[in-house]
Amino acid sequence: MKNLNILVLGSGGREHTFCWKLAQSKIKHRLFVAPGNAGTSRLATNLEIGVNDFEALKDAVIQNNIDFVVVGPEDPLVHGIHDFFLNDAQLKKIPVIGPQKWGATLEGSKEFAKAFMSRHNIPTAQYGSFTAETLQEGYEFLEQMNAPYVLKADGLAAGKGVLIIDNLDHAKKELSNMLVHQKFGKASSKVVVEEFLSGIELSCFVLTDGTHYITLPLAKDYKRIGEGDTGLNTGGMGAVSPVPFADEKFVNAIQETIVKPTMEGLKKDKIPYVGFVFIGLIRVGDAPFVIEYNVRMGDPETQVVLPRIKNDLVELLYATAMGKLAEVELIVDPQSATTVVAVSGGYPEAYEKAKRIDGLPSTSSTMVFHAGTTLQQGEIFTNGGRVLAVTSLGDDHKEAVQKSYELMEKISFEGMYFRKDIGFDL
Ligand code: AMP
Ligand code: GLY
């Protein structure tokens, strides 16, 4: 095979993990990442280009002879980066791993996702969808539901667009705030009101080349800032894979009632889709229900899913780009992986940056994945809320997380915080 030039888009722990796994490939390749972080700079050439700067990305793709692009975050997908490539004479033959705008609407619009699930009989919470013009109907819909009330801004709202409210009057007020007073800007000009589902959440990932698909290992993430799942929602404080409570019967139910109809639904609707489908699930009783779709890998779930995949990732993604996923057999490490995320003090609210990070391991055999980090004169400084994630493997999640904590104890920066209970509920 010829030497492959690969461009990864994004700058988080997910993208560092992609680079780490791609870098292990036996296929000759060169890695580029835009914009990347201090961690990716050791494995790839960081390009100072934002993920939504399509014109600058085009120049970089041409200049560096990129063979295919892997898109990390949802934003450029929802904004149509794949379509941009297809509509450009110089870029149209360069595969993009990540769906076109239409498929990305599964994440970009909650209403679109709910209608998709309803059309294909995929188990999910009952819902209604409302605009400022139908506010009154929204109130009536809320009146005939039971508390708690789930209100979701239709569009992307940086993970903040979901409200769960105990009281009916408060729910009505917030519905009006979202629709009439644009609480989440344009994202809440439509609102999905949903039945509340009670259960434990987990994440399922599928990789598709548009025809065939493979289901990747399940994972569970820890979204709240505080121990015991308390406090504000974050981008993710830790993750484990596999998910101990997902037994064979439950895994089969996910495959049969959710993964299959989702992937067949894309085909029936003729929605072209190459890339990752991230299905956010909740177990209600014995049955899986879909909470949401995302059109990318999860962060920090990637930090526990990719280390368990034994396949050569360049081979796997190249097969995806070439429509040859049917020829690939997924090989999964039976060990457990855990990751613990270290954040800046104050996150997810205001926090300070530019704190020097000490104690980072020098060997690349450890899995310390950078997120908000930057390299300055040979030293590494914090540059975001989520700073890094420490992944370990073990015979079970308890052994793995113990190793993650041992490694984490050696790392320090001013204001550093991490949850000390990742996986303890399992
Ligand atoms: P979403 O952005 O749709 O993933 O929602 C964010 C979070 O809100 C989810 O991870 C769940 O914890 C919670 N959530 C969303 N929808 C529901 C629902 N119908 N019932 C219970 N919790 C929900
Ligand atoms: N860990 C959840 C997400 O990536 O959206």
Short mmCIF file of C-alpha atoms and ligand atoms in Angstrom, two decimals:
data_model
loop_
_atom_site.label_atom_id
_atom_site.label_comp_id
_atom_site.label_asym_id
_atom_site.label_seq_id
_atom_site.Cartn_x
_atom_site.Cartn_y
_atom_site.Cartn_z
CA MET A 1 0.00 0.00 0.00
CA LYS A 2 1.19 3.52 -0.71
CA ASN A 3 2.18 5.94 2.02
CA LEU A 4 -1.03 7.45 3.42
CA ASN A 5 -1.38 11.04 4.58
CA ILE A 6 -4.14 11.35 7.14
CA LEU A 7 -5.71 14.52 8.57
CA VAL A 8 -7.56 14.37 11.90
CA LEU A 9 -9.79 17.34 12.81
CA GLY A 10 -10.18 18.43 16.42
CA SER A 11 -8.17 19.24 19.53
CA GLY A 12 -9.51 17.12 22.38
CA GLY A 13 -8.69 13.89 24.16
CA ARG A 14 -10.68 12.05 21.53
CA GLU A 15 -8.42 13.33 18.76
CA HIS A 16 -5.22 12.63 20.72
CA THR A 17 -6.48 9.06 21.19
CA PHE A 18 -7.16 8.75 17.44
CA CYS A 19 -3.61 9.97 16.71
CA TRP A 20 -2.12 7.63 19.33
CA LYS A 21 -3.86 4.63 17.78
CA LEU A 22 -3.21 5.65 14.17
CA ALA A 23 0.48 6.19 14.99
CA GLN A 24 0.80 2.49 15.94
CA SER A 25 -0.14 1.38 12.44
CA LYS A 26 2.17 -0.86 10.45
CA ILE A 27 1.03 0.90 7.29
CA LYS A 28 3.35 3.71 6.25
CA HIS A 29 1.60 6.99 6.91
CA ARG A 30 1.96 10.62 7.94
CA LEU A 31 -0.39 12.18 10.47
CA PHE A 32 -1.66 15.73 10.48
CA VAL A 33 -4.07 17.21 12.99
CA ALA A 34 -5.93 20.53 12.95
CA PRO A 35 -5.63 22.19 15.34
CA GLY A 36 -4.48 19.48 17.81
CA ASN A 37 -2.89 20.00 21.24
CA ALA A 38 0.43 19.42 23.02
CA GLY A 39 -0.22 15.66 23.08
CA THR A 40 -0.92 15.33 19.37
CA SER A 41 2.17 17.40 18.51
CA ARG A 42 4.33 14.46 19.59
CA LEU A 43 2.64 12.10 17.16
CA ALA A 44 1.49 14.29 14.30
CA THR A 45 2.07 17.62 12.60
CA ASN A 46 -0.27 20.13 14.24
CA LEU A 47 -1.76 22.58 11.76
CA GLU A 48 -2.99 25.87 13.19
CA ILE A 49 -6.40 25.75 11.55
CA GLY A 50 -9.82 25.76 13.20
CA VAL A 51 -12.19 22.86 12.44
CA ASN A 52 -14.74 25.19 10.83
CA ASP A 53 -12.28 27.05 8.58
CA PHE A 54 -13.08 25.00 5.48
CA GLU A 55 -11.09 27.15 3.04
CA ALA A 56 -7.90 26.94 5.11
CA LEU A 57 -8.46 23.20 5.57
CA LYS A 58 -8.78 22.85 1.80
CA ASP A 59 -5.38 24.52 1.28
CA ALA A 60 -3.82 22.24 3.91
CA VAL A 61 -5.36 19.11 2.37
CA ILE A 62 -3.98 19.96 -1.06
CA GLN A 63 -0.58 21.10 0.18
CA ASN A 64 -0.04 17.98 2.28
CA ASN A 65 -1.49 15.50 -0.24
CA ILE A 66 -4.02 14.24 2.30
CA ASP A 67 -5.55 10.87 1.40
CA PHE A 68 -8.45 10.95 3.84
CA VAL A 69 -9.85 13.11 6.64
CA VAL A 70 -11.16 11.91 10.01
CA VAL A 71 -13.54 14.40 11.64
CA GLY A 72 -13.50 14.37 15.46
CA PRO A 73 -16.19 16.84 16.64
CA GLU A 74 -19.76 17.34 15.39
CA ASP A 75 -19.55 21.05 14.60
CA PRO A 76 -17.83 20.87 11.18
CA LEU A 77 -20.09 17.93 10.22
CA VAL A 78 -23.29 19.78 11.10
CA HIS A 79 -21.86 22.78 9.19
CA GLY A 80 -21.33 20.57 6.14
CA ILE A 81 -17.60 19.87 5.84
CA HIS A 82 -18.25 16.61 4.02
CA ASP A 83 -20.58 18.35 1.55
CA PHE A 84 -17.94 21.06 1.09
CA PHE A 85 -15.44 18.39 0.00
CA LEU A 86 -17.94 16.71 -2.35
CA ASN A 87 -18.82 20.03 -3.99
CA ASP A 88 -15.21 21.06 -4.58
CA ALA A 89 -13.53 19.90 -7.80
CA GLN A 90 -10.14 19.49 -6.08
CA LEU A 91 -11.44 17.78 -2.94
CA LYS A 92 -14.28 15.60 -4.11
CA LYS A 93 -12.18 12.42 -4.43
CA ILE A 94 -10.74 12.78 -0.92
CA PRO A 95 -12.81 10.70 1.50
CA VAL A 96 -14.12 12.28 4.69
CA ILE A 97 -14.93 10.00 7.62
CA GLY A 98 -17.96 11.73 9.09
CA PRO A 99 -21.45 12.11 7.59
CA GLN A 100 -22.70 14.75 5.18
CA LYS A 101 -24.93 17.51 6.53
CA TRP A 102 -28.10 15.48 6.09
CA GLY A 103 -26.85 12.57 8.20
CA ALA A 104 -25.30 14.99 10.71
CA THR A 105 -28.81 16.32 11.32
CA LEU A 106 -29.27 13.27 13.56
CA GLU A 107 -27.19 15.25 16.06
CA GLY A 108 -27.92 18.75 14.76
CA SER A 109 -31.68 18.52 15.27
CA LYS A 110 -33.38 16.65 18.11
CA GLU A 111 -36.68 16.80 16.22
CA PHE A 112 -35.13 15.19 13.13
CA ALA A 113 -33.64 12.45 15.34
CA LYS A 114 -36.97 11.80 17.10
CA ALA A 115 -38.87 11.65 13.80
CA PHE A 116 -36.23 9.23 12.45
CA MET A 117 -36.65 6.94 15.48
CA SER A 118 -40.41 7.11 15.30
CA ARG A 119 -40.39 6.28 11.55
CA HIS A 120 -38.15 3.25 12.11
CA ASN A 121 -39.73 1.97 15.34
CA ILE A 122 -36.63 2.55 17.42
CA PRO A 123 -37.41 2.60 21.14
CA THR A 124 -37.14 6.12 22.60
CA ALA A 125 -39.09 8.44 24.91
CA GLN A 126 -42.52 9.70 23.73
CA TYR A 127 -42.26 13.27 22.52
CA GLY A 128 -43.86 16.35 21.04
CA SER A 129 -42.15 19.14 19.11
CA PHE A 130 -43.12 22.82 19.41
CA THR A 131 -42.30 26.30 18.10
CA ALA A 132 -43.26 29.81 19.34
CA GLU A 133 -46.40 29.56 17.18
CA THR A 134 -47.49 26.33 18.89
CA LEU A 135 -46.53 27.33 22.46
CA GLN A 136 -50.11 26.80 23.67
CA GLU A 137 -50.09 23.22 22.35
CA GLY A 138 -46.76 22.76 24.12
CA TYR A 139 -48.37 23.78 27.42
CA GLU A 140 -51.22 21.33 26.84
CA PHE A 141 -48.74 18.58 26.01
CA LEU A 142 -46.88 19.27 29.27
CA GLU A 143 -50.15 19.20 31.23
CA GLN A 144 -50.94 15.67 30.17
CA MET A 145 -47.43 14.40 31.03
CA ASN A 146 -46.01 13.38 34.38
CA ALA A 147 -43.10 15.07 36.14
CA PRO A 148 -40.19 15.35 35.68
CA TYR A 149 -40.44 17.21 32.38
CA VAL A 150 -37.67 16.98 29.78
CA LEU A 151 -37.22 20.01 27.48
CA LYS A 152 -34.66 19.87 24.69
CA ALA A 153 -33.52 22.70 22.43
CA ASP A 154 -33.77 21.30 18.91
CA GLY A 155 -30.36 22.54 17.71
CA LEU A 156 -26.75 22.31 18.93
CA ALA A 157 -26.38 24.12 22.27
CA ALA A 158 -22.89 23.04 23.37
CA GLY A 159 -24.33 20.24 25.53
CA LYS A 160 -26.42 22.68 27.59
CA GLY A 161 -29.72 22.55 25.73
CA VAL A 162 -31.51 19.91 27.84
CA LEU A 163 -33.54 20.90 30.91
CA ILE A 164 -35.06 18.40 33.34
CA ILE A 165 -37.67 20.09 35.52
CA ASP A 166 -39.78 18.76 38.42
CA ASN A 167 -42.55 21.34 38.49
CA LEU A 168 -45.22 21.90 35.80
CA ASP A 169 -45.39 25.71 36.09
CA HIS A 170 -41.62 25.96 35.97
CA ALA A 171 -41.55 23.68 32.91
CA LYS A 172 -44.12 25.89 31.13
CA LYS A 173 -42.09 28.99 31.96
CA GLU A 174 -38.90 27.42 30.62
CA LEU A 175 -40.68 26.26 27.46
CA SER A 176 -41.69 29.85 26.86
CA ASN A 177 -38.17 31.08 27.72
CA MET A 178 -36.73 28.71 25.15
CA LEU A 179 -39.23 29.33 22.36
CA VAL A 180 -40.17 32.97 22.80
CA HIS A 181 -37.13 34.43 24.56
CA GLN A 182 -34.59 32.28 22.70
CA LYS A 183 -32.92 31.03 25.87
CA PHE A 184 -30.50 29.00 23.74
CA GLY A 185 -30.55 31.38 20.77
CA LYS A 186 -31.63 29.90 17.44
CA ALA A 187 -31.03 26.38 18.82
CA SER A 188 -34.24 26.69 20.87
CA SER A 189 -36.53 28.16 18.19
CA LYS A 190 -37.89 24.60 18.23
CA VAL A 191 -38.17 22.51 21.40
CA VAL A 192 -38.69 18.79 21.85
CA VAL A 193 -40.67 17.91 24.99
CA GLU A 194 -40.04 14.36 26.11
CA GLU A 195 -41.21 11.71 28.50
CA PHE A 196 -38.66 11.24 31.32
CA LEU A 197 -36.94 7.86 31.24
CA SER A 198 -35.43 6.52 34.43
CA GLY A 199 -32.45 4.21 34.21
CA ILE A 200 -28.69 3.92 33.76
CA GLU A 201 -27.04 5.42 30.68
CA LEU A 202 -24.42 3.93 28.36
CA SER A 203 -22.95 4.64 24.94
CA CYS A 204 -22.89 2.47 21.83
CA PHE A 205 -20.70 3.21 18.79
CA VAL A 206 -21.06 2.06 15.21
CA LEU A 207 -18.63 2.61 12.33
CA THR A 208 -20.07 2.50 8.81
CA ASP A 209 -18.71 2.86 5.29
CA GLY A 210 -22.23 3.61 3.98
CA THR A 211 -23.03 -0.02 3.18
CA HIS A 212 -21.59 -2.21 5.92
CA TYR A 213 -21.12 -1.42 9.57
CA ILE A 214 -19.37 -2.75 12.64
CA THR A 215 -20.44 -2.22 16.22
CA LEU A 216 -17.59 -1.09 18.48
CA PRO A 217 -17.29 -1.86 22.22
CA LEU A 218 -19.85 -0.28 24.56
CA ALA A 219 -18.77 2.32 27.08
CA LYS A 220 -20.20 4.31 29.93
CA ASP A 221 -19.22 7.87 30.69
CA TYR A 222 -19.52 10.00 33.82
CA LYS A 223 -20.96 13.37 32.90
CA ARG A 224 -21.37 15.21 36.21
CA ILE A 225 -18.57 17.21 37.81
CA GLY A 226 -19.11 15.85 41.33
CA GLU A 227 -18.58 12.43 42.87
CA GLY A 228 -21.69 10.27 43.11
CA ASP A 229 -22.91 11.89 39.87
CA THR A 230 -23.76 15.23 41.43
CA GLY A 231 -23.37 18.83 40.32
CA LEU A 232 -23.18 20.38 36.88
CA ASN A 233 -22.96 18.49 33.61
CA THR A 234 -19.55 18.49 31.95
CA GLY A 235 -18.07 17.22 28.73
CA GLY A 236 -17.26 13.99 30.62
CA MET A 237 -15.18 13.19 33.72
CA GLY A 238 -14.31 9.58 33.00
CA ALA A 239 -15.38 6.44 31.20
CA VAL A 240 -15.24 2.65 31.33
CA SER A 241 -15.43 -0.05 28.66
CA PRO A 242 -16.88 -2.67 28.57
CA VAL A 243 -19.98 -1.87 30.62
CA PRO A 244 -20.26 -4.53 33.35
CA PHE A 245 -24.08 -4.49 33.55
CA ALA A 246 -24.49 -4.98 29.78
CA ASP A 247 -24.84 -8.77 29.67
CA GLU A 248 -25.21 -10.81 26.49
CA LYS A 249 -29.01 -10.54 26.44
CA PHE A 250 -28.92 -6.77 26.82
CA VAL A 251 -26.18 -6.41 24.19
CA ASN A 252 -28.29 -8.49 21.78
CA ALA A 253 -31.30 -6.28 22.49
CA ILE A 254 -29.22 -3.19 21.64
CA GLN A 255 -28.10 -4.81 18.40
CA GLU A 256 -31.55 -6.03 17.33
CA THR A 257 -33.85 -3.24 18.49
CA ILE A 258 -31.56 -0.24 18.05
CA VAL A 259 -28.38 -0.70 15.98
CA LYS A 260 -29.98 -2.71 13.16
CA PRO A 261 -33.06 -0.51 12.68
CA THR A 262 -30.87 2.61 12.90
CA MET A 263 -28.49 1.46 10.19
CA GLU A 264 -31.34 0.08 8.05
CA GLY A 265 -33.27 3.31 8.64
CA LEU A 266 -30.43 5.35 7.16
CA LYS A 267 -30.57 3.17 4.05
CA LYS A 268 -34.37 3.23 3.76
CA ASP A 269 -34.34 7.02 4.04
CA LYS A 270 -31.44 7.11 1.52
CA ILE A 271 -29.35 9.19 3.92
CA PRO A 272 -25.71 8.74 2.86
CA TYR A 273 -23.59 8.05 5.92
CA VAL A 274 -19.88 7.31 6.28
CA GLY A 275 -18.42 7.59 9.75
CA PHE A 276 -19.29 7.00 13.37
CA VAL A 277 -22.78 6.80 14.86
CA PHE A 278 -22.78 7.32 18.62
CA ILE A 279 -26.01 6.10 20.17
CA GLY A 280 -26.68 7.43 23.66
CA LEU A 281 -28.70 4.74 25.44
CA ILE A 282 -30.56 4.30 28.68
CA ARG A 283 -31.54 0.95 30.22
CA VAL A 284 -35.13 1.07 31.40
CA GLY A 285 -35.94 -2.21 33.17
CA ASP A 286 -34.33 -4.76 30.84
CA ALA A 287 -34.76 -2.76 27.64
CA PRO A 288 -32.51 -0.25 25.89
CA PHE A 289 -33.97 3.10 24.75
CA VAL A 290 -32.26 5.80 22.70
CA ILE A 291 -31.66 9.11 24.48
CA GLU A 292 -29.87 10.75 21.56
CA TYR A 293 -27.77 10.26 18.45
CA ASN A 294 -24.38 11.86 17.90
CA VAL A 295 -22.56 11.69 14.59
CA ARG A 296 -19.01 11.25 15.93
CA MET A 297 -17.18 9.31 18.61
CA GLY A 298 -17.70 10.23 22.25
CA ASP A 299 -15.22 12.07 24.42
CA PRO A 300 -14.01 10.60 26.83
CA GLU A 301 -15.48 7.30 25.55
CA THR A 302 -12.95 7.19 22.69
CA GLN A 303 -10.21 7.08 25.32
CA VAL A 304 -11.53 3.66 26.49
CA VAL A 305 -12.94 2.28 23.22
CA LEU A 306 -9.91 2.67 20.92
CA PRO A 307 -7.40 1.15 23.38
CA ARG A 308 -9.55 -2.03 23.36
CA ILE A 309 -9.57 -2.34 19.57
CA LYS A 310 -6.76 -4.56 18.37
CA ASN A 311 -7.15 -3.81 14.66
CA ASP A 312 -4.74 -1.50 12.89
CA LEU A 313 -6.68 1.80 12.94
CA VAL A 314 -5.19 3.10 9.69
CA GLU A 315 -6.36 -0.12 8.03
CA LEU A 316 -9.80 0.12 9.65
CA LEU A 317 -10.38 3.77 8.70
CA TYR A 318 -8.91 3.33 5.22
CA ALA A 319 -11.32 0.42 4.66
CA THR A 320 -14.13 2.70 5.84
CA ALA A 321 -13.06 5.45 3.46
CA MET A 322 -12.85 2.97 0.56
CA GLY A 323 -16.21 1.31 1.27
CA LYS A 324 -14.50 -1.96 2.20
CA LEU A 325 -15.56 -2.43 5.79
CA ALA A 326 -17.13 -5.79 4.89
CA GLU A 327 -13.57 -7.15 4.54
CA VAL A 328 -12.62 -6.20 8.09
CA GLU A 329 -13.12 -8.29 11.19
CA LEU A 330 -13.13 -6.33 14.43
CA ILE A 331 -10.86 -7.73 17.13
CA VAL A 332 -11.61 -6.52 20.66
CA ASP A 333 -9.33 -6.83 23.68
CA PRO A 334 -11.31 -8.57 26.46
CA GLN A 335 -9.57 -6.42 29.08
CA SER A 336 -11.35 -3.50 30.72
CA ALA A 337 -10.30 0.07 30.01
CA THR A 338 -10.98 3.04 32.23
CA THR A 339 -10.17 6.68 31.81
CA VAL A 340 -10.14 9.46 34.40
CA VAL A 341 -10.30 13.09 33.26
CA ALA A 342 -8.39 15.88 35.04
CA VAL A 343 -9.95 19.33 34.72
CA SER A 344 -9.05 22.91 35.61
CA GLY A 345 -10.33 24.18 38.97
CA GLY A 346 -13.76 25.81 38.52
CA TYR A 347 -14.70 23.88 35.36
CA PRO A 348 -17.42 23.61 33.97
CA GLU A 349 -17.85 27.21 35.10
CA ALA A 350 -15.10 29.86 34.91
CA TYR A 351 -11.52 28.53 35.23
CA GLU A 352 -7.98 29.74 34.69
CA LYS A 353 -5.62 28.55 31.96
CA ALA A 354 -1.84 28.59 31.45
CA LYS A 355 -0.94 26.46 34.50
CA ARG A 356 2.21 24.39 34.04
CA ILE A 357 1.59 20.63 34.08
CA ASP A 358 4.20 18.62 36.01
CA GLY A 359 4.82 14.90 36.32
CA LEU A 360 3.68 13.84 32.86
CA PRO A 361 5.14 10.43 32.05
CA SER A 362 7.88 10.50 29.44
CA THR A 363 7.20 7.06 27.99
CA SER A 364 4.59 6.72 25.30
CA SER A 365 3.54 3.30 26.65
CA THR A 366 1.29 5.02 29.19
CA MET A 367 -1.99 6.35 27.91
CA VAL A 368 -2.18 9.98 28.98
CA PHE A 369 -4.40 11.68 26.44
CA HIS A 370 -4.23 15.46 26.24
CA ALA A 371 -7.25 17.71 25.71
CA GLY A 372 -6.81 21.34 26.80
CA THR A 373 -3.00 21.51 26.70
CA THR A 374 -0.47 23.61 24.85
CA LEU A 375 3.27 23.32 24.36
CA GLN A 376 5.42 26.37 25.11
CA GLN A 377 9.22 26.35 25.03
CA GLY A 378 9.29 22.64 25.73
CA GLU A 379 6.89 22.81 28.68
CA ILE A 380 3.23 21.83 28.73
CA PHE A 381 0.55 24.20 30.05
CA THR A 382 -3.21 23.92 30.57
CA ASN A 383 -5.26 25.52 27.83
CA GLY A 384 -8.85 24.47 28.56
CA GLY A 385 -11.35 23.10 31.07
CA ARG A 386 -10.77 19.44 30.39
CA VAL A 387 -7.01 19.07 30.48
CA LEU A 388 -6.11 15.41 30.10
CA ALA A 389 -7.38 11.87 30.54
CA VAL A 390 -5.46 8.92 31.98
CA THR A 391 -6.45 5.56 30.50
CA SER A 392 -5.45 2.13 31.82
CA LEU A 393 -6.23 -1.48 31.02
CA GLY A 394 -6.86 -4.21 33.57
CA ASP A 395 -8.52 -7.59 34.05
CA ASP A 396 -11.60 -5.76 35.29
CA HIS A 397 -12.61 -2.11 35.59
CA LYS A 398 -11.56 -2.01 39.24
CA GLU A 399 -8.00 -3.01 38.45
CA ALA A 400 -7.88 -0.64 35.48
CA VAL A 401 -9.16 2.38 37.38
CA GLN A 402 -6.72 1.72 40.21
CA LYS A 403 -3.90 2.04 37.67
CA SER A 404 -5.40 5.22 36.23
CA TYR A 405 -5.48 6.77 39.72
CA GLU A 406 -1.90 5.72 40.50
CA LEU A 407 -0.70 7.44 37.35
CA MET A 408 -2.91 10.47 37.92
CA GLU A 409 -1.39 11.00 41.40
CA LYS A 410 1.98 11.70 39.74
CA ILE A 411 0.59 14.47 37.53
CA SER A 412 -0.12 17.94 38.91
CA PHE A 413 -1.07 21.48 37.97
CA GLU A 414 -2.51 24.34 39.98
CA GLY A 415 -6.24 23.86 40.56
CA MET A 416 -6.25 20.30 39.18
CA TYR A 417 -9.42 18.31 39.94
CA PHE A 418 -10.58 14.80 39.03
CA ARG A 419 -13.37 12.53 40.25
CA LYS A 420 -12.19 9.73 42.52
CA ASP A 421 -15.19 7.46 41.96
CA ILE A 422 -15.05 6.52 38.27
CA GLY A 423 -16.56 3.06 37.89
CA PHE A 424 -17.38 2.74 41.60
CA ASP A 425 -21.13 2.48 40.92
CA LEU A 426 -20.72 -0.58 38.70
P1 AMP B 1 -29.07 14.68 25.41
O1 AMP B 1 -28.36 15.93 25.01
O2 AMP B 1 -30.30 14.39 24.63
O3 AMP B 1 -28.13 13.52 25.54
O4 AMP B 1 -29.51 14.90 26.94
C1 AMP B 1 -28.57 15.21 27.93
C2 AMP B 1 -28.81 14.36 29.15
O5 AMP B 1 -30.13 14.59 29.66
C3 AMP B 1 -28.75 12.87 28.88
O6 AMP B 1 -27.46 12.37 28.93
C4 AMP B 1 -29.63 12.32 29.98
O7 AMP B 1 -28.89 12.22 31.19
C5 AMP B 1 -30.67 13.39 30.15
N1 AMP B 1 -31.87 13.05 29.38
C6 AMP B 1 -32.14 13.37 28.11
N2 AMP B 1 -33.33 12.90 27.72
C7 AMP B 1 -33.85 12.26 28.77
C8 AMP B 1 -35.08 11.54 29.00
N3 AMP B 1 -36.02 11.43 28.06
N4 AMP B 1 -35.26 10.99 30.22
C9 AMP B 1 -34.31 11.12 31.17
N5 AMP B 1 -33.16 11.77 31.03
C10 AMP B 1 -32.92 12.34 29.84
N1 GLY B 2 -19.28 11.77 26.31
C1 GLY B 2 -20.41 12.31 25.67
C2 GLY B 2 -20.14 12.96 24.39
O1 GLY B 2 -19.09 12.86 23.80
O2 GLY B 2 -21.05 13.64 23.91
#
